[in-house]
PDB file of C-alpha atoms in Angstrom:
ATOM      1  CA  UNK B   1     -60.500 211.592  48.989  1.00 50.00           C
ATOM      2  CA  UNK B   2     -60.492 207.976  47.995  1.00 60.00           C
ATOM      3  CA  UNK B   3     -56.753 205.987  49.243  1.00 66.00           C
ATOM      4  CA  UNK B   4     -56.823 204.007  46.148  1.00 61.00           C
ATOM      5  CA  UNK B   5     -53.025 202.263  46.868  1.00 65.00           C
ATOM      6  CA  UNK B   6     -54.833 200.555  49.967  1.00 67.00           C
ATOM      7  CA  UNK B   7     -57.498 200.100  48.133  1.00 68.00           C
ATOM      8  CA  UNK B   8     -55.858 197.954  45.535  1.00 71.00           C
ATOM      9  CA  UNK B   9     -53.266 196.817  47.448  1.00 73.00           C
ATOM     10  CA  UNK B  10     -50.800 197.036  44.572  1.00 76.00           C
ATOM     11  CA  UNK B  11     -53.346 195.101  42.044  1.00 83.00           C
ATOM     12  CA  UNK B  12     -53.626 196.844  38.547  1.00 87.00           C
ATOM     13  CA  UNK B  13     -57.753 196.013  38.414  1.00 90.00           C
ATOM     14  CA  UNK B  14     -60.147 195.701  41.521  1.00 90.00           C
ATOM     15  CA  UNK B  15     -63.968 195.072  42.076  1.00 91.00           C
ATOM     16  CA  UNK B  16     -65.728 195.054  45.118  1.00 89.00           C
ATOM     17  CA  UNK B  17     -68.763 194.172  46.278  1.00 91.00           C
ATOM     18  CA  UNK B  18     -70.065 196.163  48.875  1.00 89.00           C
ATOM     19  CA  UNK B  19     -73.274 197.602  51.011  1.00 89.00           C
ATOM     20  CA  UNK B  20     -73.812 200.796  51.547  1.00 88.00           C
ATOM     21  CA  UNK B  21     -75.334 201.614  55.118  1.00 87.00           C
ATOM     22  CA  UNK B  22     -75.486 205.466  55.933  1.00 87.00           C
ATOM     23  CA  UNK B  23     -72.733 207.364  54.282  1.00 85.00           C
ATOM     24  CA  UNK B  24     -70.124 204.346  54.749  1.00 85.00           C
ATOM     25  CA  UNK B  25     -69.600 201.564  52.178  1.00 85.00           C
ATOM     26  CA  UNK B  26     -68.567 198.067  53.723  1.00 84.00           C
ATOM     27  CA  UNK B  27     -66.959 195.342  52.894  1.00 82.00           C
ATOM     28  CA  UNK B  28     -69.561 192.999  53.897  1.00 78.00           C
ATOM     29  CA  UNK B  29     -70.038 189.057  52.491  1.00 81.00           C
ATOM     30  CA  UNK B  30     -73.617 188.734  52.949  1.00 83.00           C
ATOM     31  CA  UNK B  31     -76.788 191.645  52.410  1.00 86.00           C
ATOM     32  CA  UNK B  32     -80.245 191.433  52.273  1.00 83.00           C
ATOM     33  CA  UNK B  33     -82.356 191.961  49.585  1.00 82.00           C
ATOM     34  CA  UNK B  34     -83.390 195.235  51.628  1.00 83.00           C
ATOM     35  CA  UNK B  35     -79.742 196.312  51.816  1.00 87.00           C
ATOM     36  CA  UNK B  36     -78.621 198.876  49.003  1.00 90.00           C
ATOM     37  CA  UNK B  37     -75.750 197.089  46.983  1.00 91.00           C
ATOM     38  CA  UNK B  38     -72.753 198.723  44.824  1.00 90.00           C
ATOM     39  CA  UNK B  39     -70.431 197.068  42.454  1.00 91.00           C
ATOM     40  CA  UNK B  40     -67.538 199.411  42.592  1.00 89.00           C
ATOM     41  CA  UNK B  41     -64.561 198.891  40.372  1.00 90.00           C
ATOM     42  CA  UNK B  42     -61.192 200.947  40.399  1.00 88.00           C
ATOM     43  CA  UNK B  43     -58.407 201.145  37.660  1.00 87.00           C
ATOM     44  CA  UNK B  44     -55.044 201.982  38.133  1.00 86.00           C
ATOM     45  CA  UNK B  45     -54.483 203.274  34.519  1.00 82.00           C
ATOM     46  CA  UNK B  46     -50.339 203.080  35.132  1.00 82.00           C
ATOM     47  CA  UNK B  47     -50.300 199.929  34.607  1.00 83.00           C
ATOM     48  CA  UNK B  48     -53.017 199.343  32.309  1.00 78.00           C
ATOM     49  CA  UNK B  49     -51.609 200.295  29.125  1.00 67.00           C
ATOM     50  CA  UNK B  50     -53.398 201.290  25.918  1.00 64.00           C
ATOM     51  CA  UNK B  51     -56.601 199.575  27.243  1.00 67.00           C
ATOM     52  CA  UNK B  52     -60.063 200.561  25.489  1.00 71.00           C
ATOM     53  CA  UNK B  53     -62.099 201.464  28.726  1.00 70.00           C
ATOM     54  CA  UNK B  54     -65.494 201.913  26.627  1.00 72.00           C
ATOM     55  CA  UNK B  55     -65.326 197.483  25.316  1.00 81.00           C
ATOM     56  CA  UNK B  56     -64.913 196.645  29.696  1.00 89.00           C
ATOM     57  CA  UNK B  57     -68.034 195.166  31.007  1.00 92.00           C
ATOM     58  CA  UNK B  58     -69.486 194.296  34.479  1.00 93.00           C
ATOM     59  CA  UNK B  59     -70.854 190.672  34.182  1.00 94.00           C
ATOM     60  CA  UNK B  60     -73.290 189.935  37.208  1.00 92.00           C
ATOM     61  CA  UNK B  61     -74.602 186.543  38.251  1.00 91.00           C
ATOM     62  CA  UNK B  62     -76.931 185.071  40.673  1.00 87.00           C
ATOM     63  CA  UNK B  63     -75.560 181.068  40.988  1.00 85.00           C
ATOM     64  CA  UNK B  64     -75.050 180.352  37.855  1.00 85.00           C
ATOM     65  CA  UNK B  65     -77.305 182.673  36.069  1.00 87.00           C
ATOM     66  CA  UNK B  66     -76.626 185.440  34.271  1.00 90.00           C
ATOM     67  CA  UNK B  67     -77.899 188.269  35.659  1.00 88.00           C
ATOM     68  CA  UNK B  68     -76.604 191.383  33.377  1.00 89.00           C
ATOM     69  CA  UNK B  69     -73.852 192.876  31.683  1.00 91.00           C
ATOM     70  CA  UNK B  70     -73.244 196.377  31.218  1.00 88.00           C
ATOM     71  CA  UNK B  71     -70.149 198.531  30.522  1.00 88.00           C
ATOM     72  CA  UNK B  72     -68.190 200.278  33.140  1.00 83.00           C
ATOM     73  CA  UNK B  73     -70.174 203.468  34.535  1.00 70.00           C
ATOM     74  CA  UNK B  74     -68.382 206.588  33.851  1.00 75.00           C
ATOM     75  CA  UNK B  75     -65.464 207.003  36.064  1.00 78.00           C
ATOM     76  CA  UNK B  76     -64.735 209.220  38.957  1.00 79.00           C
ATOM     77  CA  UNK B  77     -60.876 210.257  38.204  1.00 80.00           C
ATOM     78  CA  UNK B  78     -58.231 210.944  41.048  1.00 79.00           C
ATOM     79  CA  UNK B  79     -54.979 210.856  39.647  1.00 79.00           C
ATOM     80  CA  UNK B  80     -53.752 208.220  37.649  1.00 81.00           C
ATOM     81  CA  UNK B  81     -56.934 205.930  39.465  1.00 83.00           C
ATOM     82  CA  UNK B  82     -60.170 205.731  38.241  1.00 83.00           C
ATOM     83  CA  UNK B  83     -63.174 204.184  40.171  1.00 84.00           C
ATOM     84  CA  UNK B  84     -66.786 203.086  38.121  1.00 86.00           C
ATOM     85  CA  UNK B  85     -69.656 202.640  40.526  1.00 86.00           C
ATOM     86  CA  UNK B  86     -72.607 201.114  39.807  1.00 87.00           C
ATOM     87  CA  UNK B  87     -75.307 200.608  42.320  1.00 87.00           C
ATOM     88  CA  UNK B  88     -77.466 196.841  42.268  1.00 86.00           C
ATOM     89  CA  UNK B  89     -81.350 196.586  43.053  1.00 78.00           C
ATOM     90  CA  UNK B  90     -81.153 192.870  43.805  1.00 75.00           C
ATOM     91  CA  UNK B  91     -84.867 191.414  44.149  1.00 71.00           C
ATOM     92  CA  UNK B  92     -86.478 188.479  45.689  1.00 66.00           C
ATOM     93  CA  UNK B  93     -87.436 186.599  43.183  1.00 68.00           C
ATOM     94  CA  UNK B  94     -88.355 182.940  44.271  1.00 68.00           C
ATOM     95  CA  UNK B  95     -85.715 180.404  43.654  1.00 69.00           C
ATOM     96  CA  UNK B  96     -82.562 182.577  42.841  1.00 73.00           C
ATOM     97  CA  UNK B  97     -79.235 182.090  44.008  1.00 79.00           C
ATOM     98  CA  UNK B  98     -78.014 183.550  46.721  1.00 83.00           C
ATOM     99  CA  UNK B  99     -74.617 184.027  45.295  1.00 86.00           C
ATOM    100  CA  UNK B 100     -73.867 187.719  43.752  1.00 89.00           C
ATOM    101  CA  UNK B 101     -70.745 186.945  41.458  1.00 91.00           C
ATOM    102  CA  UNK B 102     -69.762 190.552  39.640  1.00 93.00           C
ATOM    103  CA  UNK B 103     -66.850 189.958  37.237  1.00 94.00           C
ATOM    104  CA  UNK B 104     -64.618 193.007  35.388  1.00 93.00           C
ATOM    105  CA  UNK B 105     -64.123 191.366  31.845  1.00 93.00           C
ATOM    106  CA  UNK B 106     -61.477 193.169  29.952  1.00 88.00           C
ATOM    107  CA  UNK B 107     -61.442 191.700  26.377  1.00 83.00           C
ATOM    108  CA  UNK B 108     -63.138 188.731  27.041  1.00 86.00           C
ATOM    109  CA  UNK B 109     -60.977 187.670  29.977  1.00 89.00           C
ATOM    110  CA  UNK B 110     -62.188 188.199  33.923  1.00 92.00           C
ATOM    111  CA  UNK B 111     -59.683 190.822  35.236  1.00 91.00           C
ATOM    112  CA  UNK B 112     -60.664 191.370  38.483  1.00 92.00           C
ATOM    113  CA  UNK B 113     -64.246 189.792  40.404  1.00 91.00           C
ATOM    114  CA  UNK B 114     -65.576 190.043  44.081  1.00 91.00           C
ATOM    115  CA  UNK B 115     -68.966 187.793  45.421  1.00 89.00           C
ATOM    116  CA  UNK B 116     -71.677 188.350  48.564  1.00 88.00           C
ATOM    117  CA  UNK B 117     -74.083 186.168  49.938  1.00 86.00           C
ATOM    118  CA  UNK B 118     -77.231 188.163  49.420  1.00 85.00           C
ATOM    119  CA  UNK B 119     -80.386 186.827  51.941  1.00 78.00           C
ATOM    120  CA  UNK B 120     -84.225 186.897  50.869  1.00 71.00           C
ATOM    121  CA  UNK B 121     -85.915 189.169  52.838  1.00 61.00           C
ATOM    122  CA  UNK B 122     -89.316 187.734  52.803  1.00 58.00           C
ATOM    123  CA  UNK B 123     -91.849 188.620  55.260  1.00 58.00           C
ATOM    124  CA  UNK B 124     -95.509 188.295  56.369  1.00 59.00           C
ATOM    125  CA  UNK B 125     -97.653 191.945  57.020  1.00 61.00           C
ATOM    126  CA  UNK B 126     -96.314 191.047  60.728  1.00 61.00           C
ATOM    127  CA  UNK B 127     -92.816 190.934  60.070  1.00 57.00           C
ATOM    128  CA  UNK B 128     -92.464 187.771  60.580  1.00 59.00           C
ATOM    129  CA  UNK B 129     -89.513 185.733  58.191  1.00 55.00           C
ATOM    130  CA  UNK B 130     -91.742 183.791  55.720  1.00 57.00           C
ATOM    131  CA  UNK B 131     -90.737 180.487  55.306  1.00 57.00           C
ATOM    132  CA  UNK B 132     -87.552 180.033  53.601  1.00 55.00           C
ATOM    133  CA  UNK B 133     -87.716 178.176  49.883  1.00 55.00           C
ATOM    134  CA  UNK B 134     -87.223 173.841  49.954  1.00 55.00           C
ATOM    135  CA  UNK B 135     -84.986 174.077  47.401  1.00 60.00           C
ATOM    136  CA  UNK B 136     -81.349 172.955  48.474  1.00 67.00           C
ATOM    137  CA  UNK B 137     -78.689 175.585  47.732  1.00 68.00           C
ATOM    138  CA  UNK B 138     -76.068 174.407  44.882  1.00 74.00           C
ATOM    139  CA  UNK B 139     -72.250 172.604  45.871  1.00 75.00           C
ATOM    140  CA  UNK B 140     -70.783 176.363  44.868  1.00 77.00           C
ATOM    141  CA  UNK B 141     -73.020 178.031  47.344  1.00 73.00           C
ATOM    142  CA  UNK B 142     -72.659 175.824  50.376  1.00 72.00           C
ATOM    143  CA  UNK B 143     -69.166 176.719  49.476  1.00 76.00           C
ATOM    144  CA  UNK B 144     -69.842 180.482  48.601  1.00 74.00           C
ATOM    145  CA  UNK B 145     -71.319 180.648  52.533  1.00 69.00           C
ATOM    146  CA  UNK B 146     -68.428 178.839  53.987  1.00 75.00           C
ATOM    147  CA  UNK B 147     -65.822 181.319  52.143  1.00 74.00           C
ATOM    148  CA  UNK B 148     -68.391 184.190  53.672  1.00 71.00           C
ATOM    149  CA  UNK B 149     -68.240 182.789  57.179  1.00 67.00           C
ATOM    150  CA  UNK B 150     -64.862 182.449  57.135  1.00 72.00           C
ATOM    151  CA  UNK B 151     -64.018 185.872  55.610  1.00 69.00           C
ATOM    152  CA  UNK B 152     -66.382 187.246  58.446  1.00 61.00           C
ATOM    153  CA  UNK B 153     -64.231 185.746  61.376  1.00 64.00           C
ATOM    154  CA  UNK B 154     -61.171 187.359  59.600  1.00 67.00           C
ATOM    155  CA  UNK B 155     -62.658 190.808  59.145  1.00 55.00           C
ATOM    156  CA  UNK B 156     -62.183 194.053  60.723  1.00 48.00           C
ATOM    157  CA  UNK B 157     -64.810 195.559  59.008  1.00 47.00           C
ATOM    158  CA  UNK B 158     -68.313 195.189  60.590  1.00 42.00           C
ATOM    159  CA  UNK B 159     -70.434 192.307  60.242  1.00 34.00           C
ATOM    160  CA  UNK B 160     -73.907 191.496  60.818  1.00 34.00           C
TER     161      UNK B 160
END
């Protein structure tokens, strides 16, 4: 059983971002491209009234590319809460962002939106890191990292 009012924490919409490692999900800023990825959103439907569920959309971004957009999954319903999961195969495709923005858009406004700081994985056959790209990462990156770092020192969840 899913304690949606912490959860929320009295918010109407929420999306997170999160990584799912064994049967846990965590609240982690930063992945790996190995790392299995879920966008999971949750509705209060109290206090959303006389919304049309089916025109809500997951927008996903790498940077400042758009990566997909796709309507809400069907919903897993407890109550008056409602909670749309949708599992991410994020790939490492030479010279993407390393920002994952997902954004709820409820007729055509963001409603709720969560980010992570998802690493290349790039190795030799040795298992060695590959050398990481020359490109320098964007001004809303460096600043996408620093927002990660600092929500990792805040935390109580684990980090790695």
């Amino acid at each position: 059983m899913i304690d949606f009012k912490l959860l929320m924490n009295e918010q109407a919409v929420w999306c997170g971002v999160l990584k799912i490692e064994g049967d846990e999900l965590i609240a982690a800023r930063t992945a790996t491209t190995a790392d299995e990825i879920v966008v999971l959103v949750a509705i209060d439907r109290r206090r959303i009234d006389g919304s049309n569920y089916d025109a809500w959309r997951i927008d996903l971004d790498r940077g400042d590319e758009r990566r997909g957009s796709f309507p809400l999954a069907d919903a897993i319903v407890q109550g008056a809460f409602s909670l749309h999961p949708h599992r991410l195969h994020c790939t490492d495709r030479k010279g993407s962002s390393s920002r994952l923005i997902a954004r709820v858009v409820a007729d055509g406004r963001i409603v709720a939106m969560d980010q992570m700081i998802v690493i290349e994985c790039r190795s030799d056959p040795q298992g060695r890191i590959a050398n990481p790209d020359e490109s320098n990462p964007s001004h809303a990156t460096r600043i996408a990292f620093v927002r990660a770092f600092a929500d990792a020192l805040n935390r109580n969840d684990r980090v790695r």
